Coordinates of C-alpha atoms and ligand atoms in Angstrom, one line a residue:
M1 CA 39.8 -22.2 104.4
T2 CA 42.7 -24.1 106.1
A3 CA 45.8 -24.9 104.1
M4 CA 46.5 -28.2 105.9
P5 CA 44.1 -30.3 107.9
D6 CA 45.1 -30.9 111.5
P7 CA 46.7 -34.4 111.5
S8 CA 46.4 -34.7 115.3
S9 CA 42.7 -35.5 114.9
Q10 CA 43.3 -38.1 112.3
A11 CA 46.4 -39.8 113.7
P12 CA 45.3 -40.9 117.2
G13 CA 47.7 -43.2 119.0
L14 CA 51.0 -41.5 118.2
H15 CA 53.0 -40.7 121.3
D16 CA 52.7 -37.1 122.3
Q17 CA 56.4 -36.2 122.0
S18 CA 57.0 -37.9 118.7
E19 CA 53.6 -36.7 117.4
A20 CA 54.6 -33.0 117.0
C21 CA 57.9 -34.0 115.4
F22 CA 56.3 -36.5 113.0
R23 CA 53.5 -34.0 112.2
Q24 CA 56.0 -31.3 111.3
L25 CA 58.2 -33.7 109.2
F26 CA 55.2 -35.0 107.4
A27 CA 53.7 -31.6 106.6
Q28 CA 56.9 -30.0 105.5
S29 CA 58.4 -32.9 103.7
P30 CA 59.3 -32.1 100.1
I31 CA 58.4 -35.7 99.4
A32 CA 54.8 -36.2 98.5
S33 CA 53.4 -38.4 101.3
L34 CA 50.0 -39.7 102.4
L35 CA 48.7 -41.3 105.6
V36 CA 46.3 -44.0 104.7
N37 CA 44.3 -46.7 106.6
R38 CA 44.6 -50.3 105.7
D39 CA 41.8 -49.9 103.0
G40 CA 43.8 -47.2 101.3
L41 CA 41.4 -44.4 102.4
V42 CA 43.6 -41.2 102.7
V43 CA 43.5 -39.9 106.2
D44 CA 45.9 -37.1 105.6
F45 CA 48.2 -35.7 102.9
N46 CA 51.0 -33.1 102.9
T47 CA 51.3 -30.1 100.6
S48 CA 53.7 -31.9 98.2
A49 CA 51.2 -34.7 97.7
A50 CA 48.4 -32.1 97.2
D51 CA 50.5 -30.5 94.4
L52 CA 51.4 -33.8 92.8
L53 CA 47.9 -35.2 92.8
M54 CA 46.3 -31.8 92.1
I55 CA 44.0 -32.0 95.0
D56 CA 42.8 -29.1 97.0
P57 CA 44.6 -28.9 100.4
A58 CA 41.3 -27.5 101.9
M59 CA 39.4 -30.6 100.9
R60 CA 37.8 -32.0 104.1
S61 CA 36.9 -35.4 102.9
K62 CA 40.0 -37.1 101.6
P63 CA 40.4 -39.2 98.5
D64 CA 40.6 -42.9 98.6
L65 CA 43.7 -44.2 97.0
P66 CA 42.2 -47.3 95.2
G67 CA 39.7 -44.9 93.5
Y68 CA 42.6 -43.4 91.6
V69 CA 43.8 -46.6 89.9
T70 CA 42.4 -49.2 87.5
K71 CA 40.7 -52.3 88.8
E72 CA 43.7 -54.5 87.9
Q73 CA 46.1 -52.2 89.8
Q74 CA 43.7 -51.9 92.7
S75 CA 44.5 -55.5 93.8
D76 CA 48.3 -54.9 93.6
L77 CA 47.8 -51.8 95.8
M78 CA 45.6 -53.6 98.3
D79 CA 48.0 -56.6 98.6
A80 CA 50.9 -54.2 99.3
L81 CA 48.9 -52.4 101.9
Q82 CA 47.9 -55.7 103.6
V83 CA 51.5 -57.0 103.6
V84 CA 52.8 -53.9 105.4
H85 CA 49.9 -53.8 107.7
Q86 CA 50.7 -57.4 108.8
G87 CA 54.3 -56.5 109.7
E88 CA 56.5 -56.2 106.6
P89 CA 58.8 -53.2 106.9
S90 CA 58.0 -51.8 103.4
Q91 CA 56.5 -52.5 100.0
T92 CA 57.1 -50.8 96.7
V93 CA 54.5 -50.7 94.0
D94 CA 54.4 -48.9 90.6
L95 CA 51.0 -47.6 89.6
T96 CA 49.4 -45.1 87.2
L97 CA 47.1 -42.8 89.0
N98 CA 44.2 -41.3 87.0
L99 CA 43.7 -37.8 88.3
A100 CA 40.3 -36.0 88.3
S101 CA 41.7 -33.6 85.7
G102 CA 41.9 -36.5 83.3
Q103 CA 45.7 -36.6 83.5
S104 CA 47.5 -40.0 84.1
L105 CA 50.4 -40.0 86.5
P106 CA 52.9 -42.9 86.7
L107 CA 54.1 -43.1 90.3
R108 CA 56.2 -45.3 92.5
L109 CA 54.5 -45.8 95.9
V110 CA 56.6 -46.8 98.9
I111 CA 54.4 -48.1 101.7
M112 CA 55.7 -48.2 105.3
P113 CA 54.2 -48.5 108.7
V114 CA 53.7 -45.4 110.9
P115 CA 55.7 -45.6 114.1
D116 CA 53.4 -46.1 117.1
D117 CA 50.3 -46.3 115.1
K118 CA 49.2 -49.7 113.9
S119 CA 46.1 -48.4 112.2
L120 CA 47.9 -46.1 109.7
L121 CA 50.4 -46.6 106.9
M122 CA 52.6 -44.0 105.3
V123 CA 52.7 -43.9 101.5
T124 CA 55.4 -41.8 99.8
L125 CA 54.9 -41.0 96.2
F126 CA 57.7 -40.7 93.7
D127 CA 56.9 -39.1 90.4
L128 CA 58.3 -41.3 87.7
Q129 CA 58.0 -38.6 85.1
G130 CA 58.8 -35.4 86.9
H131 CA 55.3 -33.8 86.8
A132 CA 55.4 -32.5 90.3
R133 CA 56.6 -28.9 89.7
S134 CA 54.4 -28.1 86.8
N135 CA 51.4 -29.7 88.5
K136 CA 51.1 -27.0 91.1
V137 CA 50.7 -24.3 88.4
L138 CA 48.5 -26.6 86.4
S139 CA 46.3 -27.3 89.3
Q140 CA 45.8 -23.6 89.9
L141 CA 44.8 -23.2 86.3
A142 CA 42.8 -26.4 86.0
Y143 CA 40.8 -26.1 89.2
Y144 CA 40.3 -22.4 90.0
D145 CA 38.4 -19.6 88.3
Q146 CA 40.9 -17.0 87.3
L147 CA 38.7 -14.0 87.9
T148 CA 37.4 -14.8 91.4
G149 CA 39.9 -17.3 92.6
L150 CA 37.0 -19.6 93.6
P151 CA 37.1 -23.4 92.7
N152 CA 35.8 -23.9 89.2
R153 CA 33.3 -26.5 88.0
L154 CA 35.8 -29.3 87.7
L155 CA 37.0 -28.9 91.3
F156 CA 33.5 -28.4 92.5
N157 CA 32.3 -31.6 90.9
D158 CA 35.3 -33.4 92.4
R159 CA 34.6 -32.1 95.9
L160 CA 30.9 -32.9 95.5
R161 CA 31.6 -36.5 94.6
W162 CA 33.9 -37.0 97.6
A163 CA 31.5 -35.2 99.9
I164 CA 28.7 -37.5 98.8
R165 CA 30.8 -40.5 99.8
D166 CA 31.7 -38.9 103.1
A167 CA 28.1 -38.0 103.8
R168 CA 26.9 -41.5 103.0
R169 CA 29.5 -43.0 105.3
R170 CA 28.6 -40.6 108.2
D171 CA 24.9 -40.6 107.4
E172 CA 24.9 -36.8 107.2
L173 CA 22.8 -34.3 105.3
M174 CA 24.2 -31.9 102.7
A175 CA 22.8 -29.0 100.7
V176 CA 23.8 -28.1 97.2
M177 CA 22.8 -24.6 95.9
M178 CA 22.8 -22.9 92.6
I179 CA 23.1 -19.2 92.8
D180 CA 22.5 -16.9 89.9
L181 CA 22.7 -13.1 89.9
D182 CA 19.5 -11.4 88.6
H183 CA 19.8 -9.1 85.6
F184 CA 23.6 -9.3 85.6
K185 CA 23.5 -8.8 81.9
N186 CA 22.2 -5.3 82.5
V187 CA 25.3 -4.4 84.5
N188 CA 27.6 -5.5 81.6
D189 CA 25.4 -3.7 79.1
T190 CA 25.2 -0.4 80.9
L191 CA 28.5 -0.2 82.8
G192 CA 30.7 -2.4 80.6
H193 CA 32.4 -5.8 81.0
E194 CA 35.2 -4.6 83.3
A195 CA 32.7 -3.2 85.8
G196 CA 30.8 -6.5 85.4
D197 CA 33.9 -8.5 86.3
E198 CA 34.6 -6.2 89.2
L199 CA 31.1 -6.8 90.5
L200 CA 31.6 -10.5 90.2
K201 CA 34.8 -10.3 92.2
I202 CA 33.2 -8.2 95.0
V203 CA 30.0 -10.2 95.2
S204 CA 31.9 -13.6 95.3
G205 CA 34.3 -12.3 98.0
K206 CA 31.3 -11.2 100.1
M207 CA 29.5 -14.4 99.6
L208 CA 32.6 -16.4 100.6
A209 CA 33.0 -14.3 103.7
S210 CA 29.5 -15.1 104.8
L211 CA 30.0 -18.9 104.6
R212 CA 31.6 -21.4 106.9
D213 CA 35.2 -22.7 106.3
S214 CA 33.8 -26.1 105.4
D215 CA 31.5 -24.8 102.6
T216 CA 32.7 -24.8 99.0
L217 CA 31.6 -21.9 96.9
S218 CA 32.4 -22.3 93.2
R219 CA 32.0 -20.1 90.1
L220 CA 30.5 -22.3 87.4
S221 CA 30.3 -19.8 84.6
G222 CA 29.4 -16.1 84.0
D223 CA 27.2 -15.1 86.9
E224 CA 26.4 -18.6 88.0
F225 CA 27.7 -20.0 91.3
A226 CA 27.3 -23.3 93.1
L227 CA 27.6 -23.9 96.8
L228 CA 28.2 -27.2 98.6
M229 CA 27.3 -27.2 102.3
Q230 CA 28.4 -30.4 104.1
H231 CA 27.4 -31.5 107.6
V232 CA 24.1 -29.6 107.5
S233 CA 21.7 -30.3 110.4
D234 CA 18.5 -29.8 108.5
S235 CA 16.9 -27.9 105.6
T236 CA 16.2 -24.9 107.9
A237 CA 20.0 -24.5 108.3
A238 CA 20.3 -24.5 104.5
K239 CA 17.5 -22.0 104.2
T240 CA 19.1 -19.7 106.7
A241 CA 22.4 -19.8 104.8
A242 CA 20.5 -19.0 101.5
E243 CA 18.8 -16.0 103.1
R244 CA 22.1 -14.7 104.4
L245 CA 23.6 -15.1 100.9
L246 CA 20.7 -13.2 99.4
E247 CA 21.2 -10.4 101.8
T248 CA 24.9 -10.3 101.1
I249 CA 24.4 -10.3 97.3
A250 CA 21.9 -7.4 97.6
E251 CA 24.3 -5.1 99.5
S252 CA 25.3 -2.3 97.2
C253 CA 28.9 -2.3 95.8
E254 CA 30.9 0.7 94.8
I255 CA 32.3 0.3 91.2
D256 CA 34.0 3.2 89.5
G257 CA 32.6 5.6 92.1
R258 CA 29.0 4.3 91.5
Q259 CA 26.8 2.4 93.8
V260 CA 25.7 -0.8 92.0
R261 CA 23.1 -3.2 93.4
V262 CA 22.2 -6.6 92.2
S263 CA 20.1 -9.4 93.6
G264 CA 20.3 -13.2 93.3
S265 CA 18.1 -16.2 92.9
I266 CA 19.0 -19.5 94.7
G267 CA 17.9 -23.1 94.2
I268 CA 18.5 -25.6 97.0
C269 CA 18.7 -29.3 96.7
M270 CA 19.1 -31.5 99.8
Y271 CA 21.2 -34.7 99.9
P272 CA 20.0 -37.4 100.2
E273 CA 16.3 -36.4 100.3
D274 CA 16.2 -34.8 96.8
A275 CA 19.0 -36.5 95.0
E276 CA 22.0 -38.8 95.7
T277 CA 24.3 -38.2 92.8
A278 CA 26.4 -35.2 92.0
D279 CA 24.8 -34.6 88.6
T280 CA 21.2 -34.9 89.9
L281 CA 22.0 -32.7 92.9
L282 CA 23.2 -30.0 90.7
H283 CA 20.5 -30.4 88.1
N284 CA 17.7 -30.3 90.7
A285 CA 19.3 -27.3 92.4
D286 CA 19.3 -25.6 89.0
I287 CA 15.6 -26.4 88.4
A288 CA 14.8 -24.9 91.9
M289 CA 16.9 -21.8 91.0
Y290 CA 15.0 -21.4 87.8
M291 CA 11.7 -21.5 89.8
A292 CA 13.1 -18.9 92.2
K293 CA 13.7 -16.7 89.2
T294 CA 10.2 -17.4 87.8
A295 CA 8.7 -16.5 91.1
G296 CA 10.1 -13.0 90.9
R297 CA 13.9 -13.3 91.7
N298 CA 15.8 -12.2 94.8
Q299 CA 14.6 -15.3 96.6
S300 CA 15.5 -18.9 97.3
A301 CA 13.5 -22.1 96.6
F302 CA 13.9 -25.7 97.6
F303 CA 13.7 -28.3 94.9
N304 CA 10.6 -30.5 94.9
E305 CA 9.5 -33.1 92.4
S306 CA 6.6 -31.1 91.0
M307 CA 9.2 -28.5 89.8
R308 CA 10.5 -30.9 87.3
E309 CA 7.3 -30.9 85.3
Q310 CA 7.0 -27.1 85.7
A311 CA 10.6 -26.7 84.4
A312 CA 9.8 -28.8 81.4
R313 CA 6.7 -26.7 80.6
Q314 CA 8.8 -23.5 81.0
S315 CA 11.5 -24.8 78.6
E316 CA 8.7 -25.7 76.1
M317 CA 7.5 -22.1 76.5
E318 CA 11.0 -20.8 76.0
D319 CA 11.3 -22.7 72.7
G320 CA 7.9 -21.4 71.5
L321 CA 8.8 -17.8 72.5
R322 CA 12.1 -18.0 70.6
R323 CA 10.1 -18.9 67.5
A324 CA 7.3 -16.4 68.1
L325 CA 8.5 -13.5 66.1
E326 CA 9.5 -15.4 63.0
Q327 CA 6.3 -17.5 63.1
N328 CA 4.1 -14.5 63.6
N329 CA 2.7 -15.7 66.9
L330 CA 2.6 -12.4 68.6
E331 CA -0.4 -10.1 68.6
L332 CA -1.4 -6.9 70.4
F333 CA -4.6 -6.6 72.4
Y334 CA -6.0 -3.2 73.4
Q335 CA -7.7 -2.2 76.7
P336 CA -9.4 1.1 77.0
V337 CA -8.8 3.5 79.9
V338 CA -11.9 5.6 80.5
D339 CA -12.4 8.9 82.3
S340 CA -14.2 8.3 85.5
D341 CA -16.8 11.0 85.1
R342 CA -18.2 10.4 81.7
C343 CA -16.9 6.9 81.0
R344 CA -15.4 8.0 77.7
I345 CA -12.3 6.4 76.4
I346 CA -9.3 8.6 77.0
S347 CA -6.6 6.1 75.9
V348 CA -6.0 2.5 74.9
E349 CA -3.2 0.4 76.3
A350 CA -1.5 -2.0 73.9
L351 CA -0.8 -5.4 75.6
L352 CA 1.2 -8.1 74.1
R353 CA -0.3 -11.6 73.5
W354 CA 1.4 -14.8 72.5
K355 CA -0.6 -17.3 70.4
P356 CA 1.4 -20.6 70.4
D357 CA 0.5 -22.8 67.4
G358 CA -2.7 -24.6 68.3
G359 CA -2.8 -23.2 71.8
D360 CA -4.8 -20.6 73.6
V361 CA -3.9 -16.9 73.6
V362 CA -1.4 -16.3 76.5
P363 CA -1.5 -12.8 78.2
A364 CA 1.8 -11.0 78.7
G365 CA 1.7 -11.5 82.5
D366 CA 2.0 -15.2 81.9
F367 CA 5.0 -15.2 79.6
F368 CA 6.8 -11.9 79.9
S369 CA 9.1 -13.0 82.8
V370 CA 10.2 -16.0 80.7
A371 CA 10.8 -13.8 77.6
E372 CA 12.8 -11.5 79.9
R373 CA 14.9 -14.3 81.2
I374 CA 15.9 -15.5 77.8
G375 CA 16.6 -12.0 76.6
L376 CA 13.7 -11.5 74.2
C377 CA 12.0 -8.8 76.1
S378 CA 13.5 -5.9 74.3
E379 CA 12.8 -7.4 70.9
F380 CA 9.1 -8.2 71.8
S381 CA 8.6 -4.7 73.3
D382 CA 10.1 -3.1 70.2
W383 CA 7.7 -5.1 68.1
A384 CA 4.8 -4.0 70.3
L385 CA 5.9 -0.4 70.0
R386 CA 6.1 -0.5 66.2
N387 CA 2.8 -2.3 65.7
A388 CA 0.9 -0.2 68.2
C389 CA 2.0 2.9 66.3
L390 CA 1.0 1.3 63.0
Q391 CA -2.5 0.4 64.4
M392 CA -3.0 3.8 65.9
K393 CA -2.2 5.4 62.6
I394 CA -4.8 3.2 60.9
W395 CA -7.5 4.3 63.4
L396 CA -6.4 7.9 62.9
D397 CA -6.7 7.6 59.1
Q398 CA -10.1 6.0 59.5
G399 CA -11.3 9.0 61.3
L400 CA -12.0 6.9 64.4
L401 CA -10.1 9.1 66.8
E402 CA -11.8 12.4 65.9
R403 CA -14.6 12.1 68.4
F404 CA -12.1 11.5 71.3
E405 CA -10.2 14.2 73.0
D406 CA -6.4 13.7 72.9
L407 CA -6.7 9.9 72.7
T408 CA -3.4 8.1 73.0
V409 CA -2.1 4.6 72.6
S410 CA 0.1 3.6 75.5
V411 CA 2.9 1.1 75.1
N412 CA 4.7 -0.6 77.9
L413 CA 8.5 -0.3 78.0
S414 CA 10.8 -3.0 79.4
Y415 CA 13.7 -2.3 81.7
S416 CA 16.2 -3.3 79.0
Q417 CA 14.6 -0.7 76.6
L418 CA 14.8 1.9 79.3
I419 CA 18.5 1.6 79.9
D420 CA 19.2 1.3 76.1
K421 CA 20.9 4.5 74.8
D422 CA 19.1 3.8 71.5
L423 CA 15.6 3.9 72.9
V424 CA 14.8 7.3 71.6
K425 CA 16.0 6.3 68.2
S426 CA 13.7 3.2 68.2
V427 CA 10.7 5.3 69.2
R428 CA 11.5 7.8 66.5
R429 CA 11.8 5.0 64.0
A430 CA 8.4 3.5 65.1
L431 CA 6.8 6.9 64.7
S432 CA 8.3 7.7 61.3
L433 CA 7.6 4.2 60.0
S434 CA 3.9 4.6 60.9
S435 CA 3.8 8.4 60.3
L436 CA 2.0 8.6 63.6
P437 CA 2.3 12.0 65.3
A438 CA 4.2 11.7 68.6
S439 CA 1.3 13.2 70.5
Y440 CA -0.8 10.1 70.0
L441 CA 1.8 7.9 71.8
A442 CA 2.3 7.4 75.5
V443 CA 4.9 5.1 77.0
E444 CA 4.4 3.2 80.3
V445 CA 7.3 2.7 82.7
T446 CA 6.8 0.6 85.8
E447 CA 7.8 2.1 89.1
S448 CA 10.0 -0.9 89.9
S449 CA 12.2 -0.3 86.8
L450 CA 13.1 3.2 88.2
K451 CA 14.5 1.7 91.4
D452 CA 18.2 1.6 90.5
E453 CA 18.2 5.3 89.5
N454 CA 20.2 4.6 86.4
P455 CA 20.7 8.1 84.8
Q456 CA 20.2 6.7 81.3
I457 CA 16.6 6.0 82.2
A458 CA 15.8 9.6 83.2
N459 CA 17.7 10.9 80.1
N460 CA 15.8 8.7 77.8
L461 CA 12.4 9.6 79.3
R462 CA 13.1 13.3 79.2
A463 CA 14.2 13.0 75.5
L464 CA 10.9 11.1 74.8
R465 CA 8.9 13.8 76.4
D466 CA 10.8 16.4 74.3
L467 CA 9.8 14.4 71.3
G468 CA 6.1 14.9 72.3
V469 CA 5.5 11.4 73.7
S470 CA 3.7 11.3 77.0
L471 CA 4.9 9.4 80.0
N472 CA 2.9 7.1 82.3
L473 CA 4.2 5.8 85.6
D474 CA 2.8 2.3 85.7
D475 CA 2.0 -0.1 88.5
F476 CA 2.5 2.5 91.2
S477 CA 2.4 0.8 94.6
E478 CA 5.4 1.9 96.7
G479 CA 4.2 5.1 98.4
F480 CA 5.2 8.6 98.8
S481 CA 9.0 8.4 99.1
S482 CA 9.0 7.0 95.6
L483 CA 7.0 10.1 94.3
Q484 CA 9.8 12.3 95.4
K485 CA 12.4 10.3 93.5
I486 CA 10.5 10.5 90.3
S487 CA 9.9 14.2 90.6
G488 CA 12.6 15.0 88.0
I489 CA 10.8 13.0 85.3
P490 CA 7.9 14.7 83.5
F491 CA 5.3 12.0 83.9
K492 CA 1.8 12.9 82.9
I493 CA -0.1 10.0 84.4
L494 CA 0.3 7.9 87.5
K495 CA -1.3 4.5 87.3
I496 CA -2.2 2.9 90.6
D497 CA -1.2 -0.8 90.6
Q498 CA -4.2 -3.2 90.6
I499 CA -2.7 -4.9 93.7
M500 CA -2.9 -1.6 95.6
T501 CA -6.5 -1.1 94.3
K502 CA -7.5 -4.5 95.5
V503 CA -5.7 -4.7 98.8
F504 CA -6.4 -1.1 99.9
F505 CA -10.0 -1.0 98.9
N506 CA -12.5 -1.9 101.6
N507 CA -9.9 -1.4 104.3
P508 CA -10.2 1.9 106.2
S509 CA -6.5 2.7 106.5
G510 CA -5.9 1.5 103.0
E511 CA -8.6 3.8 101.6
A512 CA -7.2 6.7 103.6
L513 CA -3.8 6.1 102.0
L514 CA -5.3 5.9 98.5
E515 CA -7.1 9.2 99.2
A516 CA -3.8 10.8 100.3
L517 CA -2.0 9.4 97.3
L518 CA -4.7 10.8 94.9
N519 CA -4.4 14.3 96.6
L520 CA -0.6 14.3 96.5
A521 CA -0.4 13.2 92.9
H522 CA -2.9 16.0 91.9
I523 CA -0.8 18.5 93.8
L524 CA 2.2 17.3 91.8
G525 CA 0.3 17.9 88.6
L526 CA -0.2 14.2 87.8
E527 CA -3.4 12.7 86.5
V528 CA -4.2 9.4 88.2
V529 CA -5.6 6.2 86.6
A530 CA -6.7 3.3 88.8
E531 CA -5.9 -0.1 87.3
G532 CA -7.7 -3.4 88.0
I533 CA -11.2 -2.0 88.4
E534 CA -13.5 -5.1 88.5
S535 CA -16.7 -3.9 90.2
Q536 CA -19.2 -1.1 90.2
E537 CA -18.3 -0.5 93.9
T538 CA -14.6 0.1 93.3
Y539 CA -15.4 2.2 90.3
S540 CA -17.7 4.4 92.3
W541 CA -15.2 4.9 95.1
F542 CA -12.5 6.1 92.6
R543 CA -15.0 8.3 90.8
E544 CA -16.1 9.9 94.1
H545 CA -12.5 10.5 95.1
Q546 CA -11.6 12.4 91.9
C547 CA -9.5 9.7 90.3
D548 CA -9.1 10.9 86.7
G549 CA -9.3 7.6 84.8
V550 CA -10.1 4.0 85.4
Q551 CA -9.1 0.8 83.7
G552 CA -10.2 -2.8 84.3
F553 CA -12.3 -5.8 83.5
Y554 CA -15.4 -4.0 84.8
F555 CA -15.3 -1.8 81.7
C556 CA -13.6 -3.9 79.2
R557 CA -11.1 -6.7 78.9
P558 CA -8.1 -6.3 76.6
L559 CA -9.5 -6.9 73.0
P560 CA -8.0 -7.8 69.6
A561 CA -7.5 -4.8 67.3
M562 CA -10.7 -5.6 65.3
E563 CA -12.9 -5.6 68.4
M564 CA -11.2 -2.5 69.8
E565 CA -12.0 -0.8 66.5
M566 CA -15.7 -1.6 66.9
L567 CA -15.6 -0.2 70.4
L568 CA -14.0 3.0 69.1
E569 CA -16.8 3.3 66.6
L570 CA -19.3 3.5 69.4
P571 CA -19.9 7.0 70.7
Q572 CA -19.2 6.1 74.3
L573 CA -18.6 3.2 76.6
S574 CA -21.0 2.5 79.5
Ligands
LIG1 P1 0.3 -3.5 82.9 O1 1.0 -2.6 81.9 O2 0.0 -3.0 84.2 O3 -1.1 -4.0 82.2 C1 -2.2 -4.3 82.8 C2 -2.4 -5.7 83.1 O4 -3.5 -6.0 83.9 C3 -2.7 -6.5 81.8 O5 -2.2 -7.8 81.9 C4 -4.2 -6.5 81.8 O6 -4.8 -7.6 81.0 C5 -4.5 -6.7 83.2 N1 -5.8 -6.2 83.7 C6 -6.4 -5.1 83.2 N2 -7.6 -4.9 83.9 C7 -7.6 -5.9 84.8 C8 -8.6 -6.2 85.9 O7 -9.6 -5.6 86.0 N3 -8.3 -7.3 86.6 C9 -7.2 -8.0 86.5 N4 -7.0 -9.1 87.2 N5 -6.3 -7.8 85.5 C10 -6.5 -6.7 84.7 P2 -1.3 -8.5 80.8 O8 -1.7 -8.1 79.5 O9 -1.1 -9.9 81.2 O10 0.1 -7.7 81.0 C11 0.8 -7.8 82.2 C12 2.0 -6.9 82.2 O11 2.9 -7.3 81.2 C13 1.6 -5.5 81.9 O12 1.1 -4.9 83.0 C14 2.9 -4.9 81.4 O13 3.7 -4.6 82.5 C15 3.6 -6.1 80.7 N6 3.4 -6.0 79.3 C16 2.3 -6.3 78.5 N7 2.6 -6.0 77.2 C17 3.8 -5.5 77.2 C18 4.7 -5.1 76.1 O14 4.4 -5.0 74.9 N8 6.0 -4.7 76.5 C19 6.4 -4.7 77.8 N9 7.6 -4.3 78.1 N10 5.6 -5.1 78.8 C20 4.3 -5.5 78.5
LIG2 MG1 1.0 -0.8 81.5
LIG3 MG1 -0.1 -1.6 85.2

């Protein structure tokens, strides 16, 4: 960003020879000086004035002098400006300026005409209380984030307000974006706060480098950034900038010799179409960012009015979920996995359900991303783990499991559990609390949670296997390269994601890929379960292609424990 705006563009009419000299004097003067028009709108200011008024030298839209003073003082100021404009050699006026930081600054203003330019006036500012020196340091502290050096919330809001006035005057579009890093907490949790800080510095530096000089990137708090883009031609330009930012954020960074990768979610609000005030622009961008997160992260979303209602529903859900554990509003449902040959139950998967007071049962797929965002995922999953073990032990004690071969209950693990160094301890505790032998328990780990190759995950999984717990690779959809990556982890079962089952089925090349995947998994010693089986036709295909197990609504929907118990009492499922 430029340190000083080029006054030549703002001071037309000065003679060429004197212009350079005036410009130099003005810029380098130790006396705080402004060039204003007859209405007091600041056309230019020098560095001394920027320090005194605690304004950012890179600010493109300049402040307007009357905006700094009270209504009563405004008329004194305007009178003085008029008088000099009409030919008086100078005017002096004492005023108290109210700075954006909240500080009051008593100043003497000496107003003089600018030689050779009738449209401009020069205002020199004399600090009546000697604040000038300390203000430079103060402005750095008050307006900039100390970690990244980016403008902070206060300066961002200030710039946004000026930018709105500028855009209104010029009839231009602007974009305001909220940028939030995805799963940043995990970086702090696994690598420590210093590494987290380092990551924030690197990512913010990279983002800044990908923007135009006229854009203002600010760190609002933690891993939350805001971007102001002035002079935007249309929303496509904003979208392009957001896409570029997402790519920049997703680049891997080296921290303490390790490659760390994060992604971001961006909400975009356009001025004046979506909002016209600073607060609403930021609020709406925040809502859109929230929606980008809900839609799966690592993406951008434009604000639209319907999002407001959605966001309200989401926040109602957040409140409900925060109370869910203490109010006993969670329950486990169980869905059988059956062997494709004989249709006998080979395992049951425990799936979390939320039962809001007076509402319908909500499946995990509809609330888990929200629970994850508000940091409840680990707690919920731990609850599921303990309760699934207790339930399985009840069935074991009732003798219900005797007629099944090696029947297990499988529990889904969240990413935050997987990277937790205490995971094995929690599983041990769940097993000992329920007295369930480890061989009756399987844990399911989604393929996507293994992407960042965090060594803690592989260590945890190997330790669980050593404990006697079996490992299922859940929601497999990536393809063969990913099979290579997981070869060091002793998975027993690979579960083909239901999306893959649906998209590939009834499409010749898709079916060929599924067939190859089944063969390869078998060569690697993995059993395969196909998820999301909803029809006889799909079931038959998987059975004919030697898929070991099948799971889906075609056989049975997830059931409450009581109904699952009745099913286990039947000799076989058909
Ligand atoms: P998942 O582990 O892959 O579980 C299977 C999901 O597919 C379940 O959704 C199940 O109800 C649904 N499903 C089963 N058969 C069919 C079918 O034939 N058609 C269709 N359309 N859907 C089918 P649910 O219960 O909503 O769970 C969604 C995901 O939430 C789970 O996917 C799992 O990743 C996660 N989850 C559920 N419970 C827990 C939990 O206790 N802890 C953690 N960490 N994650 C959980
Ligand atoms: Mg699962
Ligand atoms: Mg699955």
